[in-house]
RNA sequence: GGAAGGUUAGCAUAACUGGUAAUGCAGCAGUCUUGAAAACUGCCGUACGUGUAACAGCGUUUGCAGGUUCGAAUCCUGCACCUUCCGCCA
């Protein structure tokens, strides 16, 4: 969430930037400031009263120590009236704080200056493209047909066991999935990311910390008995490693990578978009997360984009990088680059990675801070990206590399999968 | 799931017949020294809010949340976590 002090200092800038994100309720900004004014006033009132109470309690203690019990009793009477005035103030203070908090979490993050204006995906700006779209043979088919033909993935079986969107990977399909995970993790750790294996369920505080709550409650599977959320991305547990932590500046940057399955309810999705591997309720993803010095976060964002780009290049997949417009960005993000790969048989672009700088939006909720060289505590900046999401990569690998004779895999994967082609 | 004991500052320990958190180590500054260590002297305890140009100051903070009380580390209730034991178990 945004910091109140910042909203107070840069009120006009905040409104201007929120407008770029197509945020409509700009009056909330002024509401926050007046609520904060009210909070300060009440807090001062409460503190002054409390201070008097403390002093009186001390006096009573001193009087009793001297054996002046009558005077102590008189003093007690005085204190009783003072105390009765404290409770209403405390109640009002708590109410105002609650209201302030509820209001401020409704503000999305401010888009950075580099974010293009716009409302829909059509307004996203293509930064660059790479790789070459393959020309497929005449009988080329989408990946769901290939998966069936070569017995790599069984979608119907997943329907039976769980429901739609929970495919079963089989044989070479399963091996390929595992190999990709391994390859991605190796690639990330070689670039200095520490591998972690986090829990696949998180508590409410963690879901709130990275901004999934209260915004995207309906997107997550919820285990009612224990009040746990199935993670929609490794970003949630991994970033929460640093919740309520105060680290040294010399420990920066923090770089972590994790493989986890991701669970998404995807309520409301239907039709061609959800065919095959395009959109699943459970899928595998390797994530990269960084916590960095505020001065470095945009530099690091570019570094992460280059990191993901090279990974896609190594797989010989045609890709493009989009700078998302204000209206298409996530709630918590300050700037996001999406990576899309071209699915040659479906003839459409599929999102396989989303790399974002959250600046201090998540870390302010998480209270993830570092002590700077002046001894001041500052919020870290958090960033994350997929490196990479598996299903659509798998779909494109199958579709783009198909030939009459079978599917030829890119060279980097050969040692990981233990075979070179599927036929 | 059940029982007992525990949780105090970066670490370690006190206060627990209720009176406003004591001490050691660490840290910072200095004396001494060619330099360092040791010794000695002084300072500082965390975090949040408020406040300030920056300090200072003020309020809160003994795992968390409540309660009793003029006053709670201390008494009461609930919860979390740690240790040990029992039960269950890959």
Short mmCIF file of C-alpha atoms (C1' of nucleotides) in Angstrom, two decimals:
data_model
loop_
_atom_site.label_atom_id
_atom_site.label_comp_id
_atom_site.label_asym_id
_atom_site.label_seq_id
_atom_site.Cartn_x
_atom_site.Cartn_y
_atom_site.Cartn_z
CA UNK A 1 0.00 0.00 0.00
CA UNK A 2 1.01 3.60 -0.42
CA UNK A 3 2.52 5.46 2.51
CA UNK A 4 0.37 8.12 4.14
CA UNK A 5 3.31 10.50 4.47
CA UNK A 6 3.91 10.27 0.73
CA UNK A 7 0.23 10.89 -0.07
CA UNK A 8 0.31 13.98 2.15
CA UNK A 9 3.45 15.38 0.56
CA UNK A 10 2.67 14.59 -3.07
CA UNK A 11 -1.11 14.76 -3.18
CA UNK A 12 -1.42 16.08 -6.70
CA UNK A 13 1.16 13.71 -8.10
CA UNK A 14 -0.65 10.78 -6.49
CA UNK A 15 -3.96 11.76 -8.10
CA UNK A 16 -2.32 12.31 -11.47
CA UNK A 17 -0.63 8.91 -11.40
CA UNK A 18 -3.74 7.09 -10.19
CA UNK A 19 -5.60 8.54 -13.15
CA UNK A 20 -3.08 6.88 -15.48
CA UNK A 21 -4.13 3.58 -13.94
CA UNK A 22 -7.76 4.45 -14.67
CA UNK A 23 -8.49 4.58 -10.98
CA UNK A 24 -11.85 6.28 -10.56
CA UNK A 25 -12.22 6.98 -6.85
CA UNK A 26 -9.76 9.84 -6.62
CA UNK A 27 -11.73 11.36 -3.75
CA UNK A 28 -10.27 8.58 -1.58
CA UNK A 29 -6.98 10.47 -1.61
CA UNK A 30 -8.50 13.47 0.13
CA UNK A 31 -10.46 11.19 2.46
CA UNK A 32 -7.20 9.56 3.52
CA UNK A 33 -5.63 12.89 4.36
CA UNK A 34 -8.56 14.08 6.44
CA UNK A 35 -8.75 10.71 8.20
CA UNK A 36 -5.06 11.01 8.97
CA UNK A 37 -5.59 14.53 10.32
CA UNK A 38 -8.32 13.16 12.55
CA UNK A 39 -6.07 10.31 13.62
CA UNK A 40 -3.26 12.66 14.62
CA UNK A 41 -5.60 14.86 16.60
CA UNK A 42 -7.12 11.96 18.51
CA UNK A 43 -3.77 10.36 19.12
CA UNK A 44 -2.37 13.53 20.61
CA UNK A 45 -5.42 13.84 22.84
CA UNK A 46 -5.06 10.23 23.93
CA UNK A 47 -1.34 10.59 24.59
CA UNK A 48 -1.78 13.69 26.72
CA UNK A 49 -4.46 12.04 28.83
CA UNK A 50 -2.44 8.87 29.14
CA UNK A 51 0.58 10.86 30.19
CA UNK A 52 -1.39 12.48 33.03
CA UNK A 53 -2.72 9.10 34.11
CA UNK A 54 0.78 7.65 34.24
CA UNK A 55 2.01 10.54 36.34
CA UNK A 56 -0.91 10.16 38.76
CA UNK A 57 -0.37 6.44 39.12
CA UNK A 58 3.24 7.13 40.01
CA UNK A 59 2.19 9.66 42.64
CA UNK A 60 -0.19 7.15 44.20
CA UNK A 61 2.61 4.65 44.34
CA UNK A 62 4.88 7.19 46.04
CA UNK A 63 2.20 8.20 48.54
CA UNK A 64 1.51 4.59 49.47
CA UNK A 65 5.21 3.97 49.91
CA UNK A 66 5.27 6.78 52.45
CA UNK A 67 2.20 5.40 54.18
CA UNK A 68 -0.02 8.34 53.27
CA UNK A 69 -2.99 6.15 52.42
CA UNK A 70 -5.66 8.82 52.80
CA UNK A 71 -3.97 11.08 50.29
CA UNK A 72 -3.61 8.12 47.97
CA UNK A 73 -7.33 7.42 48.16
CA UNK A 74 -8.15 11.04 47.34
CA UNK A 75 -5.87 10.88 44.37
CA UNK A 76 -7.56 7.72 43.18
CA UNK A 77 -10.90 9.52 43.06
CA UNK A 78 -9.36 12.23 40.87
CA UNK A 79 -7.87 9.69 38.52
CA UNK A 80 -11.18 7.88 38.07
CA UNK A 81 -12.77 10.84 36.27
CA UNK A 82 -9.72 11.33 34.07
CA UNK A 83 -9.76 7.68 33.17
CA UNK A 84 -13.41 7.68 32.18
CA UNK A 85 -12.60 10.35 29.61
CA UNK A 86 -9.90 8.18 28.05
CA UNK A 87 -12.03 5.30 26.83
CA UNK A 88 -14.16 7.29 24.36
CA UNK A 89 -11.02 8.80 22.88
CA UNK A 90 -9.43 5.37 22.52
CA UNK A 91 -12.56 4.02 20.83
CA UNK A 92 -12.71 6.88 18.36
CA UNK A 93 -8.99 6.58 17.66
CA UNK A 94 -9.32 2.87 16.95
CA UNK A 95 -12.30 3.49 14.66
CA UNK A 96 -10.49 6.20 12.70
CA UNK A 97 -7.36 4.06 12.37
CA UNK A 98 -9.43 1.18 11.08
CA UNK A 99 -11.19 3.39 8.57
CA UNK A 100 -7.90 4.92 7.43
CA UNK A 101 -6.42 1.50 6.94
CA UNK A 102 -9.45 0.17 5.06
CA UNK A 103 -9.36 3.17 2.77
CA UNK A 104 -5.66 3.17 2.01
CA UNK A 105 -5.57 -0.47 0.95
CA UNK A 106 -8.14 0.38 -1.73
CA UNK A 107 -5.61 2.58 -3.53
CA UNK A 108 -3.61 0.66 -6.14
CA UNK A 109 0.07 1.31 -6.61
CA UNK A 110 1.09 4.31 -8.67
CA UNK A 111 2.32 3.53 -12.17
CA UNK A 112 5.85 4.75 -12.84
CA UNK A 113 6.56 7.49 -15.36
CA UNK A 114 7.52 4.90 -17.99
CA UNK A 115 4.06 3.34 -18.02
CA UNK A 116 2.10 4.14 -21.20
CA UNK A 117 -1.40 5.54 -20.87
CA UNK A 118 -4.24 3.29 -21.93
CA UNK A 119 -7.13 1.15 -20.80
CA UNK A 120 -7.04 -2.18 -22.60
CA UNK A 121 -4.43 -4.73 -23.73
CA UNK A 122 -4.51 -3.04 -27.18
CA UNK A 123 -2.81 -0.03 -25.58
CA UNK A 124 0.19 -2.03 -24.40
CA UNK A 125 3.43 -1.04 -26.10
CA UNK A 126 5.59 -3.67 -27.75
CA UNK A 127 9.14 -3.03 -26.60
CA UNK A 128 10.80 -5.57 -28.85
CA UNK A 129 10.34 -8.92 -30.52
CA UNK A 130 12.73 -11.79 -30.94
CA UNK A 131 12.99 -15.28 -32.34
CA UNK A 132 11.45 -16.48 -35.57
CA UNK A 133 7.92 -17.71 -36.12
CA UNK A 134 8.19 -21.22 -37.62
CA UNK A 135 6.41 -22.24 -40.78
CA UNK A 136 4.54 -25.39 -39.93
CA UNK A 137 3.82 -28.33 -42.19
CA UNK A 138 0.33 -28.78 -43.61
CA UNK A 139 -1.00 -31.19 -41.04
CA UNK A 140 0.09 -29.07 -38.07
CA UNK A 141 -2.27 -29.20 -35.10
CA UNK A 142 -2.64 -27.43 -31.72
CA UNK A 143 -0.85 -28.78 -28.69
CA UNK A 144 -3.92 -30.53 -27.23
CA UNK A 145 -4.02 -32.75 -30.31
CA UNK A 146 -0.27 -33.34 -30.11
CA UNK A 147 -0.57 -34.17 -26.43
CA UNK A 148 -3.14 -36.82 -27.28
CA UNK A 149 -1.33 -38.16 -30.34
CA UNK A 150 1.93 -38.74 -28.46
CA UNK A 151 0.26 -39.52 -25.13
CA UNK A 152 1.96 -36.65 -23.24
CA UNK A 153 -0.96 -35.12 -21.36
CA UNK A 154 -4.38 -36.54 -20.51
CA UNK A 155 -6.92 -33.78 -19.95
CA UNK A 156 -9.95 -36.07 -19.58
CA UNK A 157 -8.20 -38.09 -16.90
CA UNK A 158 -7.63 -34.89 -14.95
CA UNK A 159 -11.34 -34.14 -15.27
CA UNK A 160 -12.13 -37.48 -13.70
CA UNK A 161 -9.67 -37.18 -10.82
CA UNK A 162 -10.29 -33.53 -9.97
CA UNK A 163 -12.00 -31.40 -12.57
CA UNK A 164 -11.27 -29.37 -15.65
CA UNK A 165 -8.03 -27.44 -15.58
CA UNK A 166 -6.11 -30.16 -13.74
CA UNK A 167 -4.29 -32.12 -16.45
CA UNK A 168 -2.32 -35.32 -15.94
CA UNK A 169 1.14 -35.32 -17.50
CA UNK A 170 2.30 -38.72 -18.65
CA UNK A 171 5.52 -40.38 -19.76
CA UNK A 172 7.63 -38.10 -21.92
CA UNK A 173 5.19 -35.28 -21.18
CA UNK A 174 5.79 -35.61 -17.44
CA UNK A 175 9.51 -35.90 -17.97
CA UNK A 176 9.55 -32.81 -20.15
CA UNK A 177 7.65 -30.86 -17.52
CA UNK A 178 10.12 -31.90 -14.81
CA UNK A 179 13.07 -31.18 -17.09
CA UNK A 180 11.87 -27.67 -17.82
CA UNK A 181 11.53 -26.96 -14.10
CA UNK A 182 15.04 -28.22 -13.51
CA UNK A 183 16.44 -26.24 -16.44
CA UNK A 184 14.76 -23.02 -15.34
CA UNK A 185 15.95 -23.37 -11.74
CA UNK A 186 19.51 -24.09 -12.87
CA UNK A 187 19.42 -21.08 -15.16
CA UNK A 188 18.18 -18.83 -12.34
CA UNK A 189 20.60 -20.07 -9.70
CA UNK A 190 23.47 -19.60 -12.16
CA UNK A 191 22.48 -15.92 -12.23
CA UNK A 192 22.79 -15.67 -8.45
CA UNK A 193 19.26 -16.46 -7.32
CA UNK A 194 18.97 -18.55 -4.17
CA UNK A 195 16.69 -21.52 -4.64
CA UNK A 196 13.92 -21.92 -2.06
CA UNK A 197 11.08 -24.40 -1.71
CA UNK A 198 8.27 -22.64 0.09
CA UNK A 199 4.94 -23.93 1.42
CA UNK A 200 2.16 -24.23 -1.15
CA UNK A 201 -0.43 -22.86 1.23
CA UNK A 202 -0.21 -19.54 3.05
CA UNK A 203 -2.03 -17.86 5.89
CA UNK A 204 -4.09 -14.72 5.68
CA UNK A 205 -1.26 -12.38 6.71
CA UNK A 206 0.92 -13.60 3.84
CA UNK A 207 -1.88 -13.28 1.28
CA UNK A 208 -2.47 -9.75 2.50
CA UNK A 209 1.22 -8.92 2.46
CA UNK A 210 1.72 -9.37 -1.27
CA UNK A 211 -1.63 -7.79 -2.13
CA UNK A 212 -3.75 -10.85 -3.00
CA UNK A 213 -6.07 -9.90 -0.16
CA UNK A 214 -8.43 -8.18 -0.13
CA UNK A 215 -8.23 -7.57 -3.88
CA UNK A 216 -8.20 -11.05 -5.39
CA UNK A 217 -9.86 -13.15 -2.74
CA UNK A 218 -12.10 -14.96 -5.25
CA UNK A 219 -9.13 -16.07 -7.34
CA UNK A 220 -7.60 -18.24 -4.65
CA UNK A 221 -8.58 -21.66 -3.34
CA UNK A 222 -9.28 -21.45 0.35
CA UNK A 223 -8.95 -24.23 2.92
CA UNK A 224 -11.71 -23.30 5.34
CA UNK A 225 -10.79 -25.67 8.14
CA UNK A 226 -7.38 -24.07 8.71
CA UNK A 227 -7.90 -20.72 6.97
CA UNK A 228 -5.11 -21.31 4.44
CA UNK A 229 -4.97 -20.10 0.86
CA UNK A 230 -3.51 -22.26 -1.90
CA UNK A 231 -0.82 -20.11 -3.47
CA UNK A 232 -1.66 -18.52 -6.84
CA UNK A 233 2.08 -17.95 -7.41
CA UNK A 234 5.36 -18.55 -5.57
CA UNK A 235 5.62 -14.78 -5.25
CA UNK A 236 3.34 -14.97 -2.22
CA UNK A 237 5.28 -17.33 0.08
CA UNK A 238 8.70 -16.25 -1.21
CA UNK A 239 8.20 -12.50 -0.80
CA UNK A 240 6.67 -13.15 2.62
CA UNK A 241 9.96 -14.64 3.79
CA UNK A 242 10.89 -11.02 4.45
CA UNK A 243 7.64 -9.97 6.10
CA UNK A 244 8.37 -8.07 9.34
CA UNK A 245 12.09 -8.28 8.70
CA UNK A 246 14.65 -5.51 9.04
CA UNK A 247 17.81 -6.38 7.14
CA UNK A 248 21.22 -4.80 6.64
CA UNK A 249 21.94 -2.74 3.56
CA UNK A 250 24.96 -4.97 2.90
CA UNK A 251 22.61 -7.96 2.52
CA UNK A 252 21.12 -6.38 -0.60
CA UNK A 253 20.10 -7.37 -3.15
CA UNK A 254 18.11 -10.39 -2.04
CA UNK A 255 17.59 -12.72 -5.00
CA UNK A 256 15.43 -15.83 -4.73
CA UNK A 257 13.97 -18.35 -7.12
CA UNK A 258 11.38 -21.01 -6.45
CA UNK A 259 9.48 -23.68 -8.27
CA UNK A 260 5.92 -24.25 -7.06
CA UNK A 261 2.63 -25.38 -8.45
CA UNK A 262 0.19 -22.47 -8.71
CA UNK A 263 -3.52 -22.70 -8.00
CA UNK A 264 -6.04 -20.34 -9.55
CA UNK A 265 -9.79 -20.58 -9.55
CA UNK A 266 -10.06 -18.53 -12.78
CA UNK A 267 -13.72 -17.91 -12.10
CA UNK A 268 -15.48 -16.66 -15.20
CA UNK A 269 -13.02 -18.00 -17.77
CA UNK A 270 -14.42 -20.15 -20.55
CA UNK A 271 -14.21 -21.06 -24.22
CA UNK A 272 -11.17 -21.15 -26.48
CA UNK A 273 -8.98 -19.28 -24.02
CA UNK A 274 -9.06 -22.18 -21.61
CA UNK A 275 -8.52 -24.93 -24.19
CA UNK A 276 -5.68 -27.35 -23.51
CA UNK A 277 -2.82 -25.82 -21.56
CA UNK A 278 -3.84 -22.21 -22.20
CA UNK A 279 -5.44 -21.65 -18.81
CA UNK A 280 -5.36 -24.11 -15.93
CA UNK A 281 -6.44 -24.29 -12.31
CA UNK A 282 -3.16 -25.91 -11.34
CA UNK A 283 0.05 -25.26 -13.20
CA UNK A 284 3.78 -25.21 -12.58
CA UNK A 285 5.86 -22.08 -12.53
CA UNK A 286 9.39 -21.07 -11.63
CA UNK A 287 9.47 -17.61 -10.13
CA UNK A 288 12.23 -15.09 -9.49
CA UNK A 289 11.93 -12.52 -6.70
CA UNK A 290 14.24 -9.67 -5.74
CA UNK A 291 14.27 -7.30 -2.79
CA UNK A 292 16.48 -4.33 -3.55
CA UNK A 293 17.55 -0.83 -2.58
CA UNK A 294 14.93 1.72 -3.72
CA UNK A 295 17.49 3.50 -5.91
CA UNK A 296 18.19 0.30 -7.82
CA UNK A 297 14.76 -1.15 -8.53
CA UNK A 298 14.31 0.10 -12.10
CA UNK A 299 17.79 -0.97 -13.04
CA UNK A 300 16.98 -4.38 -11.58
CA UNK A 301 13.67 -4.51 -13.46
CA UNK A 302 15.57 -4.22 -16.75
CA UNK A 303 18.08 -6.80 -15.56
CA UNK A 304 15.26 -9.25 -14.82
CA UNK A 305 13.68 -8.61 -18.22
CA UNK A 306 17.01 -9.38 -19.91
CA UNK A 307 17.33 -12.51 -17.78
CA UNK A 308 13.95 -13.85 -18.89
CA UNK A 309 14.55 -12.82 -22.49
CA UNK A 310 17.77 -14.83 -22.71
CA UNK A 311 15.97 -17.84 -21.29
CA UNK A 312 13.32 -17.64 -24.01
CA UNK A 313 16.02 -17.22 -26.64
CA UNK A 314 17.71 -20.40 -25.42
CA UNK A 315 14.46 -22.26 -26.10
CA UNK A 316 14.25 -20.85 -29.67
CA UNK A 317 10.75 -19.54 -29.12
CA UNK A 318 9.40 -16.47 -30.94
CA UNK A 319 8.57 -13.87 -28.31
CA UNK A 320 7.65 -10.27 -27.78
CA UNK A 321 7.99 -8.00 -24.75
CA UNK A 322 5.17 -5.64 -23.84
CA UNK A 323 5.29 -2.59 -21.61
CA UNK A 324 1.85 -2.78 -20.03
CA UNK A 325 -0.35 0.30 -20.10
CA UNK A 326 -1.87 1.76 -16.95
CA UNK A 327 -5.23 0.08 -17.42
CA UNK A 328 -3.84 -3.42 -17.98
CA UNK A 329 -1.41 -3.48 -15.06
CA UNK A 330 -1.90 -5.31 -11.82
CA UNK A 331 -3.17 -3.58 -8.70
CA UNK A 332 0.14 -3.64 -6.81
CA UNK A 333 2.53 -3.01 -9.68
CA UNK A 334 4.36 0.20 -10.57
CA UNK A 335 5.54 -1.15 -13.90
CA UNK A 336 5.08 -4.47 -15.63
CA UNK A 337 6.60 -6.09 -18.68
CA UNK A 338 4.74 -9.07 -20.10
CA UNK A 339 6.44 -11.72 -22.18
CA UNK A 340 4.39 -13.49 -24.80
CA UNK A 341 5.44 -16.41 -26.98
CA UNK A 342 3.86 -17.20 -30.30
CA UNK A 343 1.83 -20.35 -30.41
CA UNK A 344 2.26 -21.29 -34.04
CA UNK A 345 -0.62 -23.74 -34.42
CA UNK A 346 -3.13 -21.64 -32.51
CA UNK A 347 -1.64 -18.59 -34.20
CA UNK A 348 -1.81 -16.44 -31.11
CA UNK A 349 0.44 -14.88 -28.53
CA UNK A 350 0.40 -16.47 -25.09
CA UNK A 351 1.63 -14.76 -21.92
CA UNK A 352 4.42 -16.78 -20.32
CA UNK A 353 5.98 -14.28 -17.96
CA UNK A 354 5.15 -11.06 -16.22
CA UNK A 355 7.98 -9.09 -14.68
CA UNK A 356 7.01 -6.30 -12.29
CA UNK A 357 8.48 -3.68 -10.03
CA UNK A 358 6.23 -3.13 -7.02
CA UNK A 359 8.47 -0.43 -5.54
CA UNK A 360 7.47 -0.14 -1.86
CA UNK A 361 3.83 -1.12 -2.33
CA UNK A 362 4.21 -4.70 -1.12
CA UNK A 363 7.01 -4.04 1.31
CA UNK A 364 5.02 -1.36 3.08
CA UNK A 365 2.33 -3.93 3.76
CA UNK A 366 4.91 -6.56 4.61
CA UNK A 367 7.06 -4.25 6.69
CA UNK A 368 10.09 -5.52 4.82
CA UNK A 369 12.79 -2.96 5.50
CA UNK A 370 16.49 -2.37 5.59
CA UNK A 371 18.67 -0.09 7.69
CA UNK A 372 20.43 2.40 5.42
CA UNK A 373 23.92 3.82 5.91
CA UNK A 374 22.49 6.68 7.99
CA UNK A 375 20.86 4.23 10.36
CA UNK A 376 17.38 5.03 9.08
CA UNK A 377 14.91 2.28 8.30
CA UNK A 378 13.66 2.30 4.75
CA UNK A 379 11.21 0.16 2.83
CA UNK A 380 12.81 -2.23 0.37
CA UNK A 381 11.57 -2.40 -3.20
CA UNK A 382 10.22 -5.74 -4.32
CA UNK A 383 10.21 -7.19 -7.81
CA UNK A 384 9.21 -10.49 -9.27
CA UNK A 385 8.79 -12.30 -12.51
CA UNK A 386 8.06 -15.69 -13.98
CA UNK A 387 11.10 -17.50 -15.18
CA UNK A 388 9.06 -19.20 -16.49
CA UNK A 389 5.43 -20.38 -16.41
CA UNK A 390 5.40 -23.93 -17.72
CA UNK A 391 2.18 -24.86 -19.52
CA UNK A 392 2.21 -22.29 -22.31
CA UNK A 393 5.93 -22.83 -22.84
CA UNK A 394 5.21 -26.51 -23.17
CA UNK A 395 2.34 -25.77 -25.57
CA UNK A 396 4.58 -23.64 -27.77
CA UNK A 397 7.46 -26.09 -27.66
CA UNK A 398 5.14 -28.84 -28.90
CA UNK A 399 3.36 -26.77 -31.53
CA UNK A 400 6.29 -24.82 -32.92
CA UNK A 401 8.63 -27.79 -33.19
CA UNK A 402 6.21 -30.25 -34.74
CA UNK A 403 6.93 -31.92 -38.04
CA UNK A 404 5.50 -34.95 -39.86
CA UNK A 405 8.20 -37.07 -38.27
CA UNK A 406 7.69 -35.90 -34.71
CA UNK A 407 8.60 -33.11 -32.32
CA UNK A 408 12.21 -32.02 -32.15
CA UNK A 409 13.23 -30.43 -28.82
CA UNK A 410 15.64 -27.50 -28.50
CA UNK A 411 19.23 -28.50 -27.80
CA UNK A 412 19.45 -27.02 -24.28
CA UNK A 413 16.82 -29.48 -23.07
CA UNK A 414 18.36 -32.67 -24.42
CA UNK A 415 20.50 -33.42 -21.39
CA UNK A 416 17.62 -32.60 -19.07
CA UNK A 417 14.93 -34.75 -20.68
CA UNK A 418 17.16 -37.57 -21.78
CA UNK A 419 15.72 -37.66 -25.30
CA UNK A 420 15.89 -35.35 -28.31
CA UNK A 421 12.52 -35.81 -29.96
CA UNK A 422 9.02 -37.08 -29.40
CA UNK A 423 7.58 -39.40 -32.00
"C1'" G B 1 -5.24 -34.16 19.60
"C1'" G B 2 -3.64 -34.42 25.29
"C1'" A B 3 -0.11 -32.95 29.49
"C1'" A B 4 3.86 -30.05 31.75
"C1'" G B 5 7.38 -26.11 31.40
"C1'" G B 6 8.75 -21.77 28.81
"C1'" U B 7 8.74 -16.73 25.48
"C1'" U B 8 11.86 -9.89 28.68
"C1'" A B 9 16.38 -5.21 23.79
"C1'" G B 10 21.19 -8.05 18.60
"C1'" C B 11 22.56 -12.22 22.38
"C1'" A B 12 22.41 -13.84 27.56
"C1'" U B 13 20.22 -13.30 32.17
"C1'" A B 14 17.16 -10.58 36.67
"C1'" A B 15 12.76 -8.44 38.62
"C1'" C B 16 7.21 -12.65 38.98
"C1'" U B 17 4.36 -11.74 47.72
"C1'" G B 18 1.44 -5.80 41.59
"C1'" G B 19 4.58 0.47 42.29
"C1'" U B 20 6.39 1.91 36.29
"C1'" A B 21 12.10 -3.06 33.50
"C1'" A B 22 17.91 -4.22 36.50
"C1'" U B 23 22.59 -6.27 34.72
"C1'" G B 24 26.43 -8.58 31.51
"C1'" C B 25 28.14 -9.23 26.50
"C1'" A B 26 27.83 -6.78 21.95
"C1'" G B 27 27.66 -1.61 19.75
"C1'" C B 28 29.39 3.77 19.61
"C1'" A B 29 32.97 7.63 21.40
"C1'" G B 30 37.38 8.57 24.11
"C1'" U B 31 42.12 7.64 27.26
"C1'" C B 32 46.46 4.61 26.66
"C1'" U B 33 49.32 2.51 22.20
"C1'" U B 34 53.58 2.97 16.26
"C1'" G B 35 48.96 0.16 15.29
"C1'" A B 36 45.71 -3.42 17.39
"C1'" A B 37 44.16 -6.09 21.69
"C1'" A B 38 43.53 -5.64 26.88
"C1'" A B 39 42.39 -2.24 30.66
"C1'" C B 40 39.96 2.22 32.01
"C1'" U B 41 36.17 6.33 31.20
"C1'" G B 42 31.73 7.91 29.05
"C1'" C B 43 27.45 7.12 25.85
"C1'" C B 44 23.61 4.14 23.87
"C1'" G B 45 19.58 0.13 24.36
"C1'" U B 46 14.36 -2.20 20.01
"C1'" A B 47 10.46 -0.78 16.92
"C1'" C B 48 6.16 2.28 15.84
"C1'" G B 49 3.57 6.94 16.19
"C1'" U B 50 4.05 12.18 17.06
"C1'" G B 51 7.40 16.06 16.54
"C1'" U B 52 11.98 18.67 14.28
"C1'" A B 53 15.58 21.69 9.01
"C1'" A B 54 18.14 17.87 11.75
"C1'" C B 55 18.38 16.75 16.93
"C1'" A B 56 15.69 16.86 21.38
"C1'" G B 57 11.16 15.93 23.55
"C1'" C B 58 6.45 13.20 24.23
"C1'" G B 59 3.31 8.56 23.85
"C1'" U B 60 3.24 3.28 23.08
"C1'" U B 61 6.11 -1.37 23.05
"C1'" U B 62 8.31 -7.55 28.52
"C1'" G B 63 5.37 -13.39 22.18
"C1'" C B 64 0.06 -11.57 20.44
"C1'" A B 65 -5.04 -10.04 21.92
"C1'" G B 66 -8.28 -8.98 25.83
"C1'" G B 67 -9.59 -8.51 31.25
"C1'" U B 68 -8.94 -6.97 36.64
"C1'" U B 69 -6.44 -2.44 38.94
"C1'" C B 70 -5.11 4.35 40.37
"C1'" G B 71 -0.94 1.28 38.59
"C1'" A B 72 0.48 -5.34 35.29
"C1'" A B 73 6.73 -8.36 33.00
"C1'" U B 74 4.12 -9.87 37.63
"C1'" C B 75 -2.80 -11.73 38.65
"C1'" C B 76 -6.96 -13.79 35.16
"C1'" U B 77 -8.86 -15.47 30.03
"C1'" G B 78 -7.98 -16.72 24.89
"C1'" C B 79 -4.36 -17.46 20.95
"C1'" A B 80 0.58 -18.24 18.66
"C1'" C B 81 5.36 -20.21 18.94
"C1'" C B 82 9.46 -23.13 21.46
"C1'" U B 83 11.10 -27.50 24.64
"C1'" U B 84 9.89 -32.28 26.76
"C1'" C B 85 6.48 -36.40 27.24
"C1'" C B 86 1.95 -39.19 25.47
"C1'" G B 87 -1.23 -40.30 21.19
"C1'" C B 88 -1.39 -40.44 15.76
"C1'" C B 89 1.59 -40.79 11.41
"C1'" A B 90 4.64 -40.47 5.58
#
